[in-house]
Coordinates of C-alpha atoms and ligand atoms in Angstrom, one line a residue:
M1 CA 21.4 13.8 -9.7
T2 CA 19.4 11.5 -10.4
K3 CA 16.6 10.5 -7.8
P4 CA 16.3 7.2 -6.2
R5 CA 13.6 4.9 -7.5
V6 CA 10.6 4.0 -5.6
L7 CA 8.2 0.9 -6.6
S8 CA 5.3 -0.2 -4.1
G9 CA 2.1 -1.4 -4.4
I10 CA -1.0 -2.2 -2.7
Q11 CA -3.5 -4.8 -3.3
P12 CA -7.4 -4.0 -4.6
T13 CA -8.8 -6.8 -2.2
A14 CA -11.5 -3.5 -0.2
G15 CA -14.1 -1.1 -2.0
S16 CA -12.0 1.6 -0.3
F17 CA -9.1 2.5 1.6
H18 CA -9.0 3.6 5.2
V19 CA -7.2 6.0 7.3
G20 CA -4.9 3.5 8.7
N21 CA -4.1 3.0 4.9
Y22 CA -3.8 6.6 4.4
L23 CA -1.8 8.0 7.2
G24 CA 0.4 5.0 7.9
A25 CA 1.5 3.9 3.9
L26 CA -0.1 6.0 1.4
R27 CA 0.8 9.3 2.4
Q28 CA 4.2 9.1 2.5
W29 CA 3.8 7.8 -1.5
V30 CA 2.3 11.1 -2.1
A31 CA 5.2 12.8 -0.1
M32 CA 8.0 10.5 -2.1
Q33 CA 7.0 12.2 -5.4
D34 CA 8.9 14.8 -5.0
T35 CA 12.1 13.4 -3.4
H36 CA 11.7 10.1 -5.6
D37 CA 11.5 8.6 -8.9
T38 CA 8.5 7.3 -7.7
F39 CA 6.6 3.7 -9.2
Y40 CA 2.9 2.8 -8.3
T41 CA 1.2 -0.4 -8.9
V42 CA -2.3 -1.3 -8.2
V43 CA -1.1 -5.3 -8.0
D44 CA -4.7 -6.8 -9.5
L45 CA -2.1 -10.2 -10.3
H46 CA -1.8 -10.3 -6.3
A47 CA -5.7 -10.2 -5.7
L48 CA -6.3 -13.1 -7.7
T49 CA -4.3 -15.2 -5.1
V50 CA -7.2 -15.1 -2.9
A51 CA -9.8 -16.4 -6.2
P52 CA -12.3 -13.0 -5.7
E53 CA -15.0 -12.6 -7.7
P54 CA -14.1 -11.6 -11.3
A55 CA -16.9 -8.2 -10.9
E56 CA -15.2 -7.1 -7.6
V57 CA -11.8 -7.6 -8.8
R58 CA -12.5 -5.4 -11.7
E59 CA -14.4 -2.8 -9.9
R60 CA -11.8 -2.8 -7.2
T61 CA -9.0 -2.3 -9.3
L62 CA -10.4 1.0 -10.8
S63 CA -11.6 2.1 -8.1
S64 CA -7.9 1.7 -6.3
F65 CA -6.5 3.4 -9.2
A66 CA -8.8 5.9 -8.7
Q67 CA -8.0 6.5 -5.1
L68 CA -4.7 7.1 -5.3
I69 CA -5.1 9.6 -7.9
A70 CA -7.8 11.3 -5.7
I71 CA -4.9 11.3 -2.5
G72 CA -2.3 12.6 -4.6
I73 CA -1.2 10.3 -6.9
D74 CA 0.0 12.3 -9.7
P75 CA 0.5 10.8 -13.0
L76 CA 2.4 12.9 -14.6
K77 CA 4.9 12.8 -11.8
S78 CA 4.5 8.9 -10.8
T79 CA 4.6 5.8 -12.9
L80 CA 1.2 4.7 -11.9
F81 CA -0.2 1.5 -13.6
V82 CA -1.6 -1.6 -13.0
Q83 CA 0.3 -4.8 -12.6
S84 CA -1.4 -6.9 -15.0
H85 CA -1.1 -4.4 -17.7
V86 CA 2.5 -5.0 -17.7
R87 CA 3.1 -8.9 -18.5
E88 CA 6.5 -8.8 -17.6
H89 CA 5.5 -8.9 -14.0
S90 CA 4.4 -12.7 -14.7
E91 CA 7.1 -13.4 -16.7
L92 CA 10.0 -12.7 -14.4
M93 CA 8.2 -13.9 -12.0
W94 CA 8.9 -17.6 -13.2
M95 CA 12.6 -17.0 -13.9
L96 CA 12.7 -16.0 -10.2
A97 CA 10.6 -18.5 -9.2
C98 CA 13.3 -21.3 -10.6
I99 CA 15.9 -19.8 -8.2
T100 CA 14.3 -19.8 -4.8
G101 CA 14.1 -22.6 -2.6
F102 CA 11.0 -24.4 -2.3
G103 CA 12.3 -24.2 1.8
E104 CA 12.6 -20.5 1.4
A105 CA 9.3 -19.8 0.4
S106 CA 7.7 -22.0 2.4
R107 CA 9.5 -19.9 5.6
M108 CA 7.1 -17.1 4.5
T109 CA 5.4 -16.3 7.6
Q110 CA 2.4 -14.3 5.6
F111 CA 1.7 -17.1 3.9
K112 CA 1.5 -19.5 6.9
D113 CA -0.9 -17.3 8.3
K114 CA -3.1 -16.7 5.5
S115 CA -3.0 -20.3 4.3
A116 CA -3.8 -21.0 7.9
K117 CA -7.2 -19.0 7.6
Q118 CA -8.4 -20.8 4.4
E119 CA -9.8 -24.2 3.5
A120 CA -7.3 -24.3 0.5
A121 CA -5.0 -21.8 0.2
S122 CA -4.0 -22.1 -3.7
V123 CA -0.1 -21.9 -5.2
G124 CA -1.0 -18.5 -6.6
L125 CA -0.6 -17.7 -2.1
F126 CA 2.4 -19.4 -2.1
T127 CA 4.5 -17.8 -4.5
Y128 CA 2.8 -14.6 -3.7
P129 CA 6.5 -12.4 -2.8
I130 CA 8.4 -13.9 -5.9
L131 CA 5.4 -12.0 -7.9
Q132 CA 6.6 -9.2 -5.6
A133 CA 10.0 -9.4 -5.7
A134 CA 9.4 -9.4 -9.3
D135 CA 7.4 -6.3 -9.3
I136 CA 10.0 -4.6 -7.7
L137 CA 13.6 -5.7 -9.3
L138 CA 11.8 -5.1 -12.9
Y139 CA 12.1 -1.6 -12.2
Q140 CA 15.6 -1.1 -10.4
A141 CA 13.9 0.4 -7.2
D142 CA 16.0 1.6 -4.7
E143 CA 14.1 1.8 -2.2
V144 CA 10.5 0.2 -1.3
P145 CA 8.2 1.7 0.9
V146 CA 6.5 -0.6 3.2
G147 CA 4.6 -1.4 6.6
E148 CA 6.6 -3.8 8.7
D149 CA 4.4 -6.8 7.7
Q150 CA 6.7 -6.8 4.3
R151 CA 9.8 -6.9 6.1
Q152 CA 10.4 -10.8 5.3
H153 CA 9.7 -10.3 1.7
L154 CA 12.0 -8.0 1.3
E155 CA 14.6 -9.7 2.5
L156 CA 13.2 -12.8 0.3
T157 CA 13.5 -10.0 -3.0
R158 CA 17.1 -8.8 -1.9
D159 CA 18.1 -12.5 -1.2
L160 CA 17.1 -13.3 -4.8
A161 CA 18.0 -9.9 -6.3
G162 CA 21.9 -11.4 -4.9
R163 CA 21.4 -14.6 -6.2
F164 CA 20.3 -13.5 -9.8
N165 CA 23.2 -11.3 -10.0
S166 CA 26.3 -13.4 -8.6
R167 CA 25.0 -16.6 -10.8
Y168 CA 24.4 -14.7 -13.8
G169 CA 26.1 -11.2 -13.4
Q170 CA 24.8 -7.8 -12.8
T171 CA 21.3 -7.3 -13.4
F172 CA 19.2 -6.1 -10.7
T173 CA 19.1 -3.1 -8.1
V174 CA 19.3 -4.4 -5.0
P175 CA 16.5 -2.6 -3.1
K176 CA 16.6 -1.7 0.5
P177 CA 13.5 -2.0 2.8
H178 CA 11.9 2.1 3.5
I179 CA 9.9 1.2 6.7
V180 CA 8.6 4.7 7.5
K181 CA 9.0 5.1 11.3
D182 CA 7.6 7.8 11.4
T183 CA 4.1 7.3 10.2
A184 CA 1.5 7.2 12.2
K185 CA 0.2 3.8 13.3
I186 CA -3.7 3.8 13.3
V187 CA -5.1 1.6 15.4
D188 CA -8.8 0.0 15.5
L189 CA -11.6 2.8 16.9
Q190 CA -13.5 -0.2 18.8
E191 CA -10.6 -2.6 19.5
P192 CA -7.5 -0.2 19.9
T193 CA -5.3 -2.8 20.5
A194 CA -6.1 -4.0 17.2
K195 CA -4.1 -2.3 14.3
M196 CA -7.0 -0.9 12.1
S197 CA -8.4 -2.7 9.6
K198 CA -10.6 -3.7 7.0
S199 CA -11.1 -7.2 8.5
L200 CA -12.7 -5.3 11.8
P201 CA -14.9 -2.6 9.6
S202 CA -16.9 -1.1 13.0
G203 CA -13.7 0.3 14.0
C204 CA -12.2 1.0 10.4
V205 CA -13.0 4.6 8.8
F206 CA -13.5 3.9 5.1
L207 CA -13.1 6.8 3.4
L208 CA -15.6 6.0 0.5
E209 CA -18.3 5.5 3.3
P210 CA -20.9 8.2 3.8
L211 CA -19.4 10.9 5.3
K212 CA -22.4 11.3 8.0
T213 CA -20.9 7.2 9.2
I214 CA -17.3 8.2 9.4
E215 CA -18.5 11.3 11.5
K216 CA -20.5 8.1 13.5
K217 CA -17.7 5.7 13.9
I218 CA -15.1 8.4 15.2
K219 CA -17.7 10.1 17.9
S220 CA -18.4 6.3 19.2
A221 CA -14.4 5.7 19.1
V222 CA -13.8 3.9 22.6
T223 CA -11.8 5.9 24.8
D224 CA -11.1 5.2 28.6
S225 CA -12.8 5.5 31.9
E226 CA -10.8 8.9 33.0
T227 CA -11.3 12.4 32.0
V228 CA -8.4 13.7 30.8
I229 CA -6.2 14.1 27.3
A230 CA -3.2 12.3 27.3
F231 CA -0.9 11.2 25.4
D232 CA -0.2 7.5 26.7
P233 CA -1.0 4.4 23.7
E234 CA -0.2 1.7 26.4
N235 CA -2.7 3.0 29.0
K236 CA -5.0 5.2 27.1
P237 CA -4.3 3.5 23.2
G238 CA -7.8 5.0 22.1
V239 CA -7.8 8.3 23.1
S240 CA -3.7 8.1 21.8
N241 CA -5.4 7.0 18.4
L242 CA -7.3 10.3 18.0
L243 CA -4.1 12.6 18.7
T244 CA -2.7 10.5 16.5
M245 CA -5.0 11.0 13.7
Q246 CA -5.6 14.7 14.1
S247 CA -1.7 15.1 14.8
A248 CA -0.8 13.6 11.0
F249 CA -4.1 15.3 9.7
T250 CA -3.1 18.4 10.8
G251 CA 0.8 18.2 11.6
T252 CA 0.4 19.9 14.1
S253 CA 2.2 18.0 17.0
V254 CA 0.5 15.7 19.7
E255 CA 2.1 17.3 22.8
E256 CA 1.0 20.5 20.8
L257 CA -2.4 19.3 20.5
V258 CA -2.1 18.0 23.8
V259 CA -1.5 21.3 25.4
S260 CA -4.5 22.8 23.4
Y261 CA -6.7 20.6 24.9
E262 CA -6.3 20.9 28.5
G263 CA -9.2 21.5 30.5
Q264 CA -11.7 19.8 28.0
M265 CA -13.4 16.5 27.8
Y266 CA -12.8 13.6 25.0
G267 CA -16.2 15.1 23.7
A268 CA -14.4 17.9 22.1
L269 CA -11.6 15.4 20.9
K270 CA -13.8 13.6 19.2
K271 CA -15.7 16.0 17.8
N272 CA -12.7 17.7 16.1
V273 CA -11.0 14.5 14.9
A274 CA -14.3 13.8 13.0
E275 CA -14.7 17.1 11.2
I276 CA -10.8 17.0 10.2
V277 CA -11.4 13.8 8.7
V278 CA -14.2 14.8 7.0
A279 CA -13.5 17.5 5.8
F280 CA -10.6 15.0 3.8
A281 CA -13.2 12.4 2.6
E282 CA -15.6 14.9 0.8
P283 CA -12.9 16.5 -1.7
F284 CA -11.5 12.8 -2.2
Q285 CA -15.0 11.4 -2.3
N286 CA -16.0 14.0 -5.1
R287 CA -13.1 13.3 -6.6
V288 CA -13.1 9.7 -7.2
N289 CA -16.7 9.9 -8.0
E290 CA -15.2 12.2 -10.8
L291 CA -12.6 10.0 -11.9
L292 CA -14.8 6.8 -11.5
N293 CA -17.9 8.7 -13.9
D294 CA -15.4 9.2 -16.7
K295 CA -14.3 5.4 -17.6
A296 CA -12.4 6.7 -20.9
E297 CA -10.3 9.1 -19.2
L298 CA -9.0 6.6 -16.2
H299 CA -8.3 4.0 -19.0
R300 CA -6.0 6.5 -20.8
L301 CA -4.0 7.3 -17.5
M302 CA -3.9 3.5 -17.0
K303 CA -2.3 3.0 -20.6
V304 CA -0.4 6.6 -20.0
G305 CA 1.1 4.5 -16.7
A306 CA 0.9 1.1 -18.2
D307 CA 3.3 2.0 -21.5
R308 CA 6.2 4.0 -19.1
A309 CA 6.3 0.8 -16.7
T310 CA 6.5 -1.2 -20.0
E311 CA 9.5 0.5 -20.8
V312 CA 11.4 -0.3 -18.2
A313 CA 10.1 -3.6 -17.1
A314 CA 10.9 -5.0 -21.0
A315 CA 14.6 -3.7 -21.4
T316 CA 15.1 -5.5 -18.1
T317 CA 13.1 -8.5 -18.7
V318 CA 15.0 -9.1 -22.0
N319 CA 18.1 -8.5 -20.1
A320 CA 17.4 -11.1 -17.3
Q321 CA 15.9 -13.7 -20.6
E322 CA 19.7 -13.7 -21.8
R323 CA 21.9 -13.9 -19.0
M324 CA 19.2 -17.3 -17.9
G325 CA 19.9 -18.5 -21.9
L326 CA 16.6 -17.8 -23.2
I327 CA 16.7 -16.1 -26.6
P328 CA 14.8 -13.3 -26.6
R329 CA 12.1 -13.2 -29.1
Ligands
LIG401 N1 2.4 -7.8 -0.3 C1 1.9 -5.7 -0.3 C2 0.8 -5.8 0.7 O1 0.6 -6.6 0.8 C3 1.7 -5.3 -1.8 C4 2.4 -5.2 -2.9 C5 2.7 -6.4 -3.7 C6 4.0 -4.6 -3.0 N2 4.1 -5.9 -4.6 C7 4.6 -4.9 -4.2 C8 4.2 -3.8 -1.9 C9 5.4 -4.4 -4.2 C10 6.0 -3.4 -2.1 C11 6.3 -3.6 -3.6 O2 1.3 -4.5 1.7

């Protein structure tokens, strides 16, 4: 039995992953290495859509790659690579762009949201979902683990795969979204009605920030004016979030935790969560630093991943080129 193939990507748009990234998605990437044939990519081309500083792109790409290894993505088990190292992403994107309707692309809600926040949106931001489709289709992925916010991009990817296959002959696997249901939804520590996000840094726990800061952020998390530790995301979002975090990091169910906290105050919960997150972050930070201090090794690992990814991507691209009538080189 061959394992189903998985592909997912993360943008190198922050200096550090945060607890929400880890518990919501990346933890799943790590687990899937045992059950799936996993391809994971740092999508640096996607990061260019908002014209960041070159030094920032470089630094964040290296750091994201190192952080993925540090959380447990094993470059021997997974094909871990940097998107721009595999030029087929850009090539297939163009071919897919030519079968994408302008109206179809215009309906992408993430583009509408993102472009509304910018003074001048780039064409790259507009075609972003087509590049994402290329990322996925190049590897014949069966499943794509993504968050709910990527559902529409996955639908577009499926439509493009189906359209290409029916117009030019069977070429691409039509991928299924793997919207992870039982992953922990982590909210902002200061504004527990918002999802934890780097855009609200005061309520966001970055895995690479000083351990003291992590501790402080968790200990000053917003709770409520009651005193009972109970799980009720609607009425007690702050306390419930801390319980979710403790449960996700330790594997103990929320129900069991609630029982164990009987008679205790919020301070006890915060103290435990802070300890648990710090205990995770400390070895993570050491491993990231170790990797970033050995650039030669990091580049070697990037090349291993890029070579392996290119084998698959090149075969798919030649096939797609032939079917569209392009003469392969
Ligand atoms: N758009 C995705 C996000 O912002 C990142 C991404 C790019 C991706 N290419 C992908 C995710 C391919 C899954 C598969 O989260």
